mmCIF file with all atom_site columns, C-alpha atoms in Angstrom:
data_model
loop_
_atom_site.group_PDB
_atom_site.id
_atom_site.type_symbol
_atom_site.label_atom_id
_atom_site.label_alt_id
_atom_site.label_comp_id
_atom_site.label_asym_id
_atom_site.label_entity_id
_atom_site.label_seq_id
_atom_site.pdbx_PDB_ins_code
_atom_site.Cartn_x
_atom_site.Cartn_y
_atom_site.Cartn_z
_atom_site.occupancy
_atom_site.B_iso_or_equiv
_atom_site.pdbx_formal_charge
_atom_site.auth_seq_id
_atom_site.auth_comp_id
_atom_site.auth_asym_id
_atom_site.auth_atom_id
_atom_site.pdbx_PDB_model_num
ATOM 1   C CA . MET A 1 1   ? 41.724  4.858   14.824  1.00 52.00 ? 402 MET A CA 1
ATOM 2   C CA . SER A 1 2   ? 42.782  3.109   11.578  1.00 55.00 ? 403 SER A CA 1
ATOM 3   C CA . PHE A 1 3   ? 41.783  4.069   7.888   1.00 47.00 ? 404 PHE A CA 1
ATOM 4   C CA . ALA A 1 4   ? 40.192  0.803   7.569   1.00 51.00 ? 405 ALA A CA 1
ATOM 5   C CA . HIS A 1 5   ? 38.119  1.000   10.792  1.00 51.00 ? 406 HIS A CA 1
ATOM 6   C CA . LEU A 1 6   ? 36.999  4.226   9.463   1.00 44.00 ? 407 LEU A CA 1
ATOM 7   C CA . THR A 1 7   ? 36.024  2.665   6.113   1.00 49.00 ? 408 THR A CA 1
ATOM 8   C CA . VAL A 1 8   ? 34.319  -0.181  7.503   1.00 49.00 ? 409 VAL A CA 1
ATOM 9   C CA . THR A 1 9   ? 32.322  2.333   9.942   1.00 51.00 ? 410 THR A CA 1
ATOM 10  C CA . ALA A 1 10  ? 31.365  4.721   7.051   1.00 51.00 ? 411 ALA A CA 1
ATOM 11  C CA . ASN A 1 11  ? 30.255  1.615   4.857   1.00 56.00 ? 412 ASN A CA 1
ATOM 12  C CA . LYS A 1 12  ? 28.005  0.439   7.604   1.00 54.00 ? 413 LYS A CA 1
ATOM 13  C CA . ARG A 1 13  ? 26.450  3.650   7.868   1.00 56.00 ? 414 ARG A CA 1
ATOM 14  C CA . TYR A 1 14  ? 25.911  3.976   4.264   1.00 48.00 ? 415 TYR A CA 1
ATOM 15  C CA . LEU A 1 15  ? 24.218  0.610   4.129   1.00 50.00 ? 416 LEU A CA 1
ATOM 16  C CA . TYR A 1 16  ? 22.051  1.524   6.961   1.00 49.00 ? 417 TYR A CA 1
ATOM 17  C CA . LEU A 1 17  ? 21.021  4.890   5.741   1.00 48.00 ? 418 LEU A CA 1
ATOM 18  C CA . LYS A 1 18  ? 20.419  3.012   2.337   1.00 48.00 ? 419 LYS A CA 1
ATOM 19  C CA . ILE A 1 19  ? 17.889  0.700   3.930   1.00 45.00 ? 420 ILE A CA 1
ATOM 20  C CA . LYS A 1 20  ? 16.167  3.610   5.589   1.00 47.00 ? 421 LYS A CA 1
ATOM 21  C CA . ILE A 1 21  ? 15.847  5.421   2.369   1.00 59.00 ? 422 ILE A CA 1
ATOM 22  C CA . MET A 1 22  ? 14.597  2.655   0.282   1.00 65.00 ? 423 MET A CA 1
ATOM 23  C CA . ARG A 1 23  ? 12.001  1.301   2.341   1.00 89.00 ? 424 ARG A CA 1
ATOM 24  C CA . LYS A 1 24  ? 8.899   3.179   1.554   1.00 95.00 ? 425 LYS A CA 1
ATOM 25  C CA . LEU A 1 25  ? 5.210   3.421   2.721   1.00 97.00 ? 426 LEU A CA 1
ATOM 26  C CA . ILE A 1 26  ? 3.014   3.441   -0.261  1.00 97.00 ? 427 ILE A CA 1
ATOM 27  C CA . VAL A 1 27  ? -0.720  4.287   -0.042  1.00 95.00 ? 428 VAL A CA 1
ATOM 28  C CA . SER A 1 28  ? -2.335  2.352   -3.120  1.00 95.00 ? 429 SER A CA 1
ATOM 29  C CA . VAL A 1 29  ? -6.061  3.115   -3.796  1.00 93.00 ? 430 VAL A CA 1
ATOM 30  C CA . GLU A 1 30  ? -8.615  3.022   -6.718  1.00 93.00 ? 431 GLU A CA 1
ATOM 31  C CA . MET A 1 31  ? -10.591 6.135   -7.063  1.00 94.00 ? 432 MET A CA 1
ATOM 32  C CA . SER A 1 32  ? -13.182 7.470   -9.478  1.00 95.00 ? 433 SER A CA 1
ATOM 33  C CA . LEU A 1 33  ? -12.596 10.382  -11.696 1.00 95.00 ? 434 LEU A CA 1
ATOM 34  C CA . ASP A 1 34  ? -14.597 12.629  -9.163  1.00 93.00 ? 435 ASP A CA 1
ATOM 35  C CA . GLY A 1 35  ? -12.614 11.517  -6.445  1.00 92.00 ? 436 GLY A CA 1
ATOM 36  C CA . TYR A 1 36  ? -14.628 8.783   -4.443  1.00 92.00 ? 437 TYR A CA 1
ATOM 37  C CA . ILE A 1 37  ? -13.296 5.339   -3.491  1.00 91.00 ? 438 ILE A CA 1
ATOM 38  C CA . ALA A 1 38  ? -16.805 3.771   -3.031  1.00 91.00 ? 439 ALA A CA 1
ATOM 39  C CA . GLY A 1 39  ? -20.178 4.586   -4.123  1.00 91.00 ? 440 GLY A CA 1
ATOM 40  C CA . PRO A 1 40  ? -22.819 6.092   -2.299  1.00 89.00 ? 441 PRO A CA 1
ATOM 41  C CA . ASN A 1 41  ? -23.924 2.625   -0.823  1.00 88.00 ? 442 ASN A CA 1
ATOM 42  C CA . GLY A 1 42  ? -20.106 1.465   -0.584  1.00 84.00 ? 443 GLY A CA 1
ATOM 43  C CA . GLU A 1 43  ? -20.405 -0.198  -3.717  1.00 87.00 ? 444 GLU A CA 1
ATOM 44  C CA . GLY A 1 44  ? -16.994 -1.206  -5.708  1.00 87.00 ? 445 GLY A CA 1
ATOM 45  C CA . ASP A 1 45  ? -18.471 -2.689  -8.937  1.00 89.00 ? 446 ASP A CA 1
ATOM 46  C CA . TRP A 1 46  ? -16.716 0.037   -10.692 1.00 90.00 ? 447 TRP A CA 1
ATOM 47  C CA . ILE A 1 47  ? -13.482 -0.746  -9.923  1.00 88.00 ? 448 ILE A CA 1
ATOM 48  C CA . SER A 1 48  ? -11.142 -1.253  -13.047 1.00 80.00 ? 449 SER A CA 1
ATOM 49  C CA . SER A 1 49  ? -10.045 -4.639  -13.973 1.00 81.00 ? 450 SER A CA 1
ATOM 50  C CA . GLY A 1 50  ? -8.459  -6.424  -17.003 1.00 86.00 ? 451 GLY A CA 1
ATOM 51  C CA . GLU A 1 51  ? -4.998  -8.141  -17.670 1.00 91.00 ? 452 GLU A CA 1
ATOM 52  C CA . ASP A 1 52  ? -3.066  -4.842  -18.181 1.00 92.00 ? 453 ASP A CA 1
ATOM 53  C CA . ILE A 1 53  ? -4.236  -3.444  -14.545 1.00 91.00 ? 454 ILE A CA 1
ATOM 54  C CA . TRP A 1 54  ? -3.238  -6.700  -13.006 1.00 94.00 ? 455 TRP A CA 1
ATOM 55  C CA . ASN A 1 55  ? 0.193   -6.821  -14.767 1.00 94.00 ? 456 ASN A CA 1
ATOM 56  C CA . HIS A 1 56  ? 0.815   -3.426  -13.433 1.00 94.00 ? 457 HIS A CA 1
ATOM 57  C CA . MET A 1 57  ? 0.119   -4.416  -9.802  1.00 94.00 ? 458 MET A CA 1
ATOM 58  C CA . PHE A 1 58  ? 2.144   -7.602  -9.770  1.00 96.00 ? 459 PHE A CA 1
ATOM 59  C CA . ASN A 1 59  ? 4.775   -5.697  -11.159 1.00 95.00 ? 460 ASN A CA 1
ATOM 60  C CA . ASP A 1 60  ? 4.692   -3.054  -8.154  1.00 96.00 ? 461 ASP A CA 1
ATOM 61  C CA . LEU A 1 61  ? 4.039   -5.708  -5.879  1.00 96.00 ? 462 LEU A CA 1
ATOM 62  C CA . ALA A 1 62  ? 7.752   -7.279  -6.742  1.00 97.00 ? 463 ALA A CA 1
ATOM 63  C CA . ASP A 1 63  ? 8.915   -4.396  -4.468  1.00 96.00 ? 464 ASP A CA 1
ATOM 64  C CA . VAL A 1 64  ? 6.679   -4.981  -1.583  1.00 97.00 ? 465 VAL A CA 1
ATOM 65  C CA . ASP A 1 65  ? 6.861   -7.432  1.234   1.00 97.00 ? 466 ASP A CA 1
ATOM 66  C CA . THR A 1 66  ? 4.367   -6.002  3.869   1.00 97.00 ? 467 THR A CA 1
ATOM 67  C CA . VAL A 1 67  ? 0.727   -5.385  3.591   1.00 97.00 ? 468 VAL A CA 1
ATOM 68  C CA . LEU A 1 68  ? -1.016  -2.783  6.153   1.00 97.00 ? 469 LEU A CA 1
ATOM 69  C CA . LEU A 1 69  ? -4.794  -2.600  6.618   1.00 95.00 ? 470 LEU A CA 1
ATOM 70  C CA . GLY A 1 70  ? -7.212  -0.946  8.777   1.00 92.00 ? 471 GLY A CA 1
ATOM 71  C CA . SER A 1 71  ? -10.021 -2.732  10.486  1.00 88.00 ? 472 SER A CA 1
ATOM 72  C CA . ASN A 1 72  ? -12.591 -1.569  8.049   1.00 83.00 ? 473 ASN A CA 1
ATOM 73  C CA . THR A 1 73  ? -10.983 -3.207  5.306   1.00 87.00 ? 474 THR A CA 1
ATOM 74  C CA . TYR A 1 74  ? -9.578  -6.376  6.793   1.00 90.00 ? 475 TYR A CA 1
ATOM 75  C CA . SER A 1 75  ? -12.409 -8.665  7.414   1.00 85.00 ? 476 SER A CA 1
ATOM 76  C CA . GLU A 1 76  ? -13.836 -8.460  3.978   1.00 88.00 ? 477 GLU A CA 1
ATOM 77  C CA . TYR A 1 77  ? -10.239 -8.486  2.452   1.00 92.00 ? 478 TYR A CA 1
ATOM 78  C CA . ALA A 1 78  ? -8.863  -11.512 4.340   1.00 93.00 ? 479 ALA A CA 1
ATOM 79  C CA . GLY A 1 79  ? -12.173 -13.546 3.829   1.00 93.00 ? 480 GLY A CA 1
ATOM 80  C CA . TYR A 1 80  ? -12.273 -12.927 0.056   1.00 94.00 ? 481 TYR A CA 1
ATOM 81  C CA . TRP A 1 81  ? -8.645  -13.724 -0.505  1.00 95.00 ? 482 TRP A CA 1
ATOM 82  C CA . ARG A 1 82  ? -8.741  -16.932 1.427   1.00 94.00 ? 483 ARG A CA 1
ATOM 83  C CA . SER A 1 83  ? -11.634 -17.961 -0.336  1.00 96.00 ? 484 SER A CA 1
ATOM 84  C CA . VAL A 1 84  ? -9.945  -17.461 -3.558  1.00 97.00 ? 485 VAL A CA 1
ATOM 85  C CA . LEU A 1 85  ? -7.294  -19.951 -2.698  1.00 94.00 ? 486 LEU A CA 1
ATOM 86  C CA . THR A 1 86  ? -9.845  -22.866 -2.699  1.00 94.00 ? 487 THR A CA 1
ATOM 87  C CA . ASP A 1 87  ? -12.041 -21.709 -5.514  1.00 96.00 ? 488 ASP A CA 1
ATOM 88  C CA . SER A 1 88  ? -10.969 -23.947 -8.481  1.00 94.00 ? 489 SER A CA 1
ATOM 89  C CA . ASP A 1 89  ? -12.986 -21.439 -10.819 1.00 96.00 ? 490 ASP A CA 1
ATOM 90  C CA . ALA A 1 90  ? -11.144 -18.517 -9.576  1.00 95.00 ? 491 ALA A CA 1
ATOM 91  C CA . ASP A 1 91  ? -9.706  -15.945 -12.151 1.00 95.00 ? 492 ASP A CA 1
ATOM 92  C CA . PRO A 1 92  ? -6.058  -16.953 -12.679 1.00 95.00 ? 493 PRO A CA 1
ATOM 93  C CA . ASN A 1 93  ? -5.058  -13.343 -11.538 1.00 96.00 ? 494 ASN A CA 1
ATOM 94  C CA . GLU A 1 94  ? -7.050  -13.350 -8.548  1.00 96.00 ? 495 GLU A CA 1
ATOM 95  C CA . ARG A 1 95  ? -5.755  -16.699 -7.644  1.00 96.00 ? 496 ARG A CA 1
ATOM 96  C CA . LYS A 1 96  ? -1.966  -15.494 -8.261  1.00 97.00 ? 497 LYS A CA 1
ATOM 97  C CA . TYR A 1 97  ? -2.694  -12.361 -5.900  1.00 97.00 ? 498 TYR A CA 1
ATOM 98  C CA . ALA A 1 98  ? -4.311  -14.580 -3.287  1.00 97.00 ? 499 ALA A CA 1
ATOM 99  C CA . GLN A 1 99  ? -1.016  -16.851 -3.234  1.00 97.00 ? 500 GLN A CA 1
ATOM 100 C CA . TRP A 1 100 ? 1.105   -13.787 -3.111  1.00 97.00 ? 501 TRP A CA 1
ATOM 101 C CA . ALA A 1 101 ? -1.121  -12.443 -0.109  1.00 97.00 ? 502 ALA A CA 1
ATOM 102 C CA . GLU A 1 102 ? -1.067  -15.720 1.721   1.00 96.00 ? 503 GLU A CA 1
ATOM 103 C CA . GLY A 1 103 ? 2.749   -15.626 1.831   1.00 96.00 ? 504 GLY A CA 1
ATOM 104 C CA . THR A 1 104 ? 2.984   -12.091 2.558   1.00 97.00 ? 505 THR A CA 1
ATOM 105 C CA . PRO A 1 105 ? 3.033   -10.593 6.128   1.00 97.00 ? 506 PRO A CA 1
ATOM 106 C CA . HIS A 1 106 ? -0.195  -8.372  6.829   1.00 97.00 ? 507 HIS A CA 1
ATOM 107 C CA . ILE A 1 107 ? -0.633  -5.805  9.677   1.00 97.00 ? 508 ILE A CA 1
ATOM 108 C CA . LEU A 1 108 ? -4.116  -5.208  10.789  1.00 95.00 ? 509 LEU A CA 1
ATOM 109 C CA . PHE A 1 109 ? -4.388  -1.941  12.631  1.00 95.00 ? 510 PHE A CA 1
ATOM 110 C CA . SER A 1 110 ? -7.388  -1.974  15.341  1.00 92.00 ? 511 SER A CA 1
ATOM 111 C CA . LYS A 1 111 ? -8.002  -0.771  18.939  1.00 91.00 ? 512 LYS A CA 1
ATOM 112 C CA . THR A 1 112 ? -10.711 -3.312  19.491  1.00 92.00 ? 513 THR A CA 1
ATOM 113 C CA . VAL A 1 113 ? -9.943  -6.760  17.618  1.00 91.00 ? 514 VAL A CA 1
ATOM 114 C CA . GLN A 1 114 ? -8.341  -9.052  19.846  1.00 91.00 ? 515 GLN A CA 1
ATOM 115 C CA . SER A 1 115 ? -7.487  -11.810 17.473  1.00 90.00 ? 516 SER A CA 1
ATOM 116 C CA . ILE A 1 116 ? -7.526  -12.985 13.885  1.00 92.00 ? 517 ILE A CA 1
ATOM 117 C CA . ASP A 1 117 ? -6.775  -16.344 12.482  1.00 90.00 ? 518 ASP A CA 1
ATOM 118 C CA . TRP A 1 118 ? -5.078  -15.878 9.120   1.00 91.00 ? 519 TRP A CA 1
ATOM 119 C CA . ALA A 1 119 ? -1.552  -17.157 9.707   1.00 88.00 ? 520 ALA A CA 1
ATOM 120 C CA . ASN A 1 120 ? 0.216   -14.351 7.786   1.00 92.00 ? 521 ASN A CA 1
ATOM 121 C CA . SER A 1 121 ? -1.438  -11.543 9.842   1.00 94.00 ? 522 SER A CA 1
ATOM 122 C CA . ARG A 1 122 ? -0.848  -10.007 13.295  1.00 95.00 ? 523 ARG A CA 1
ATOM 123 C CA . ILE A 1 123 ? -2.630  -7.042  15.173  1.00 96.00 ? 524 ILE A CA 1
ATOM 124 C CA . ALA A 1 124 ? -0.785  -3.673  15.879  1.00 95.00 ? 525 ALA A CA 1
ATOM 125 C CA . ARG A 1 125 ? -2.382  -0.856  17.934  1.00 94.00 ? 526 ARG A CA 1
ATOM 126 C CA . ASP A 1 126 ? -0.239  2.248   17.223  1.00 96.00 ? 527 ASP A CA 1
ATOM 127 C CA . PRO A 1 127 ? 0.242   2.861   13.390  1.00 95.00 ? 528 PRO A CA 1
ATOM 128 C CA . HIS A 1 128 ? 3.087   5.757   14.044  1.00 96.00 ? 529 HIS A CA 1
ATOM 129 C CA . ALA A 1 129 ? 5.273   3.329   16.508  1.00 96.00 ? 530 ALA A CA 1
ATOM 130 C CA . GLU A 1 130 ? 4.575   0.240   14.141  1.00 96.00 ? 531 GLU A CA 1
ATOM 131 C CA . VAL A 1 131 ? 5.430   1.956   10.818  1.00 96.00 ? 532 VAL A CA 1
ATOM 132 C CA . THR A 1 132 ? 8.437   3.815   12.121  1.00 95.00 ? 533 THR A CA 1
ATOM 133 C CA . SER A 1 133 ? 9.872   0.662   13.352  1.00 95.00 ? 534 SER A CA 1
ATOM 134 C CA . LEU A 1 134 ? 9.127   -1.121  10.031  1.00 96.00 ? 535 LEU A CA 1
ATOM 135 C CA . LYS A 1 135 ? 10.802  1.571   7.811   1.00 95.00 ? 536 LYS A CA 1
ATOM 136 C CA . GLN A 1 136 ? 14.006  1.032   10.283  1.00 93.00 ? 537 GLN A CA 1
ATOM 137 C CA . GLN A 1 137 ? 14.207  -2.643  9.498   1.00 94.00 ? 538 GLN A CA 1
ATOM 138 C CA . SER A 1 138 ? 15.514  -4.179  6.340   1.00 94.00 ? 539 SER A CA 1
ATOM 139 C CA . GLY A 1 139 ? 13.198  -5.074  3.475   1.00 95.00 ? 540 GLY A CA 1
ATOM 140 C CA . LYS A 1 140 ? 11.294  -4.259  0.722   1.00 97.00 ? 541 LYS A CA 1
ATOM 141 C CA . ASN A 1 141 ? 8.610   -1.459  0.679   1.00 97.00 ? 542 ASN A CA 1
ATOM 142 C CA . ILE A 1 142 ? 5.361   -1.406  2.570   1.00 97.00 ? 543 ILE A CA 1
ATOM 143 C CA . VAL A 1 143 ? 1.810   -0.802  1.209   1.00 97.00 ? 544 VAL A CA 1
ATOM 144 C CA . ALA A 1 144 ? -1.371  0.284   2.597   1.00 96.00 ? 545 ALA A CA 1
ATOM 145 C CA . TRP A 1 145 ? -4.476  -0.714  0.572   1.00 91.00 ? 546 TRP A CA 1
ATOM 146 C CA . GLY A 1 146 ? -7.390  1.406   0.532   1.00 76.00 ? 547 GLY A CA 1
ATOM 147 C CA . ALA A 1 147 ? -7.915  4.839   1.594   1.00 73.00 ? 548 ALA A CA 1
ATOM 148 C CA . GLY A 1 148 ? -10.674 6.403   4.007   1.00 80.00 ? 549 GLY A CA 1
ATOM 149 C CA . GLU A 1 149 ? -9.945  7.113   7.504   1.00 86.00 ? 550 GLU A CA 1
ATOM 150 C CA . PHE A 1 150 ? -7.050  4.698   7.902   1.00 89.00 ? 551 PHE A CA 1
ATOM 151 C CA . ALA A 1 151 ? -4.951  5.890   4.987   1.00 90.00 ? 552 ALA A CA 1
ATOM 152 C CA . SER A 1 152 ? -6.019  9.485   6.202   1.00 90.00 ? 553 SER A CA 1
ATOM 153 C CA . ALA A 1 153 ? -4.599  8.978   9.588   1.00 92.00 ? 554 ALA A CA 1
ATOM 154 C CA . LEU A 1 154 ? -1.298  7.778   8.000   1.00 93.00 ? 555 LEU A CA 1
ATOM 155 C CA . PHE A 1 155 ? -1.149  10.989  6.126   1.00 91.00 ? 556 PHE A CA 1
ATOM 156 C CA . ARG A 1 156 ? -1.734  13.159  9.025   1.00 91.00 ? 557 ARG A CA 1
ATOM 157 C CA . MET A 1 157 ? 1.148   11.241  11.221  1.00 93.00 ? 558 MET A CA 1
ATOM 158 C CA . GLY A 1 158 ? 3.476   11.995  8.286   1.00 92.00 ? 559 GLY A CA 1
ATOM 159 C CA . LEU A 1 159 ? 4.315   8.484   7.353   1.00 94.00 ? 560 LEU A CA 1
ATOM 160 C CA . VAL A 1 160 ? 3.469   8.135   3.911   1.00 95.00 ? 561 VAL A CA 1
ATOM 161 C CA . ASP A 1 161 ? 6.149   8.277   1.292   1.00 96.00 ? 562 ASP A CA 1
ATOM 162 C CA . GLU A 1 162 ? 4.161   7.796   -1.706  1.00 96.00 ? 563 GLU A CA 1
ATOM 163 C CA . LEU A 1 163 ? 0.652   7.753   -3.141  1.00 95.00 ? 564 LEU A CA 1
ATOM 164 C CA . ARG A 1 164 ? -0.221  5.589   -5.731  1.00 95.00 ? 565 ARG A CA 1
ATOM 165 C CA . ILE A 1 165 ? -3.904  6.337   -7.312  1.00 95.00 ? 566 ILE A CA 1
ATOM 166 C CA . THR A 1 166 ? -5.486  4.363   -10.008 1.00 95.00 ? 567 THR A CA 1
ATOM 167 C CA . ILE A 1 167 ? -8.093  6.553   -11.544 1.00 95.00 ? 568 ILE A CA 1
ATOM 168 C CA . ALA A 1 168 ? -11.049 4.471   -13.091 1.00 94.00 ? 569 ALA A CA 1
ATOM 169 C CA . PRO A 1 169 ? -12.855 6.311   -15.976 1.00 94.00 ? 570 PRO A CA 1
ATOM 170 C CA . VAL A 1 170 ? -16.142 6.648   -14.246 1.00 95.00 ? 571 VAL A CA 1
ATOM 171 C CA . LEU A 1 171 ? -17.957 9.226   -12.337 1.00 95.00 ? 572 LEU A CA 1
ATOM 172 C CA . LEU A 1 172 ? -19.910 8.197   -9.245  1.00 95.00 ? 573 LEU A CA 1
ATOM 173 C CA . GLY A 1 173 ? -21.528 11.328  -8.421  1.00 94.00 ? 574 GLY A CA 1
ATOM 174 C CA . GLY A 1 174 ? -21.004 10.628  -4.765  1.00 94.00 ? 575 GLY A CA 1
ATOM 175 C CA . GLY A 1 175 ? -19.800 8.225   -2.129  1.00 93.00 ? 576 GLY A CA 1
ATOM 176 C CA . LEU A 1 176 ? -16.824 7.741   0.276   1.00 90.00 ? 577 LEU A CA 1
ATOM 177 C CA . PRO A 1 177 ? -14.150 10.424  -0.615  1.00 90.00 ? 578 PRO A CA 1
ATOM 178 C CA . LEU A 1 178 ? -10.411 9.529   -0.692  1.00 86.00 ? 579 LEU A CA 1
ATOM 179 C CA . PHE A 1 179 ? -9.297  11.167  2.311   1.00 85.00 ? 580 PHE A CA 1
ATOM 180 C CA . GLN A 1 180 ? -10.925 12.665  5.412   1.00 82.00 ? 581 GLN A CA 1
ATOM 181 C CA . GLY A 1 181 ? -9.760  15.294  7.667   1.00 84.00 ? 582 GLY A CA 1
ATOM 182 C CA . ILE A 1 182 ? -6.189  16.183  6.267   1.00 84.00 ? 583 ILE A CA 1
ATOM 183 C CA . ASP A 1 183 ? -4.295  19.240  5.826   1.00 85.00 ? 584 ASP A CA 1
ATOM 184 C CA . ARG A 1 184 ? -3.361  20.880  2.604   1.00 86.00 ? 585 ARG A CA 1
ATOM 185 C CA . THR A 1 185 ? -0.367  18.854  1.153   1.00 87.00 ? 586 THR A CA 1
ATOM 186 C CA . LYS A 1 186 ? 1.595   19.454  -1.901  1.00 90.00 ? 587 LYS A CA 1
ATOM 187 C CA . LEU A 1 187 ? 2.828   16.309  -3.803  1.00 93.00 ? 588 LEU A CA 1
ATOM 188 C CA . LYS A 1 188 ? 5.476   15.720  -6.390  1.00 95.00 ? 589 LYS A CA 1
ATOM 189 C CA . SER A 1 189 ? 4.609   13.744  -9.502  1.00 96.00 ? 590 SER A CA 1
ATOM 190 C CA . ILE A 1 190 ? 6.948   10.931  -10.194 1.00 96.00 ? 591 ILE A CA 1
ATOM 191 C CA . GLU A 1 191 ? 4.871   8.739   -12.804 1.00 96.00 ? 592 GLU A CA 1
ATOM 192 C CA . VAL A 1 192 ? 1.701   8.639   -15.000 1.00 97.00 ? 593 VAL A CA 1
ATOM 193 C CA . ARG A 1 193 ? 0.761   5.429   -16.623 1.00 96.00 ? 594 ARG A CA 1
ATOM 194 C CA . ARG A 1 194 ? -2.007  5.171   -19.165 1.00 95.00 ? 595 ARG A CA 1
ATOM 195 C CA . LEU A 1 195 ? -3.769  1.687   -19.113 1.00 93.00 ? 596 LEU A CA 1
ATOM 196 C CA . GLU A 1 196 ? -5.503  0.016   -22.109 1.00 89.00 ? 597 GLU A CA 1
ATOM 197 C CA . ASN A 1 197 ? -9.063  0.280   -20.151 1.00 88.00 ? 598 ASN A CA 1
ATOM 198 C CA . SER A 1 198 ? -8.934  4.007   -20.196 1.00 92.00 ? 599 SER A CA 1
ATOM 199 C CA . ALA A 1 199 ? -7.588  3.829   -16.429 1.00 94.00 ? 600 ALA A CA 1
ATOM 200 C CA . VAL A 1 200 ? -4.623  6.070   -15.409 1.00 95.00 ? 601 VAL A CA 1
ATOM 201 C CA . ILE A 1 201 ? -2.096  5.342   -12.501 1.00 96.00 ? 602 ILE A CA 1
ATOM 202 C CA . LEU A 1 202 ? -0.584  8.250   -10.941 1.00 97.00 ? 603 LEU A CA 1
ATOM 203 C CA . ARG A 1 203 ? 2.211   8.224   -8.552  1.00 97.00 ? 604 ARG A CA 1
ATOM 204 C CA . TYR A 1 204 ? 3.040   10.873  -6.170  1.00 97.00 ? 605 TYR A CA 1
ATOM 205 C CA . GLU A 1 205 ? 5.895   11.318  -3.651  1.00 95.00 ? 606 GLU A CA 1
ATOM 206 C CA . MET A 1 206 ? 5.475   13.743  -0.463  1.00 86.00 ? 607 MET A CA 1
ATOM 207 C CA . ASN A 1 207 ? 7.030   16.918  -1.387  1.00 64.00 ? 608 ASN A CA 1
ATOM 208 C CA . THR A 1 208 ? 8.776   17.504  2.025   1.00 57.00 ? 609 THR A CA 1
ATOM 209 C CA . GLY A 1 209 ? 10.477  20.594  0.834   1.00 50.00 ? 610 GLY A CA 1
ATOM 210 C CA . ILE A 1 210 ? 7.553   22.724  0.466   1.00 44.00 ? 611 ILE A CA 1
#
């Protein structure tokens, strides 16, 4: 075997490993200061907004090319963002996100839904098999919007590489907790961002060494 052949083989292996390492699954969620992702009646009127938070989100989305959603989130999400595209009075930032979403592949994880009519979306049944396959493909990062049972399932399967929490400066006093039924897990802080509206973005990676 020649040196040139070994070099080419090594380079191919390096690129393959680099692709695998670089593509992450990020769970991104907004949470109240007391740990809830929705109020006692499912309300989300407390969620932070403003130019600053939109700018941070669009910067983060520049490194994302696939969105994962659970069945509890998908219907409202798809309906809302599709409606923004045809709303002449829509907020410019919402319209910008809707346009990004329209052109970005979305995967709905559901055991019961049989069909969806948003052209950018498809249905998957097995999160472990699907996410494992996505991570082995070339591309940008993968984001899972929301938390609750879907995100908890991704954590239990060991699929999550990064947790990105936007903490809103509000106490809800009750509601839907961030995670459900997960084991004790240690994380490593990789970034803290303080926003103009007093919200804070926290980024953690899974600390697999502990």
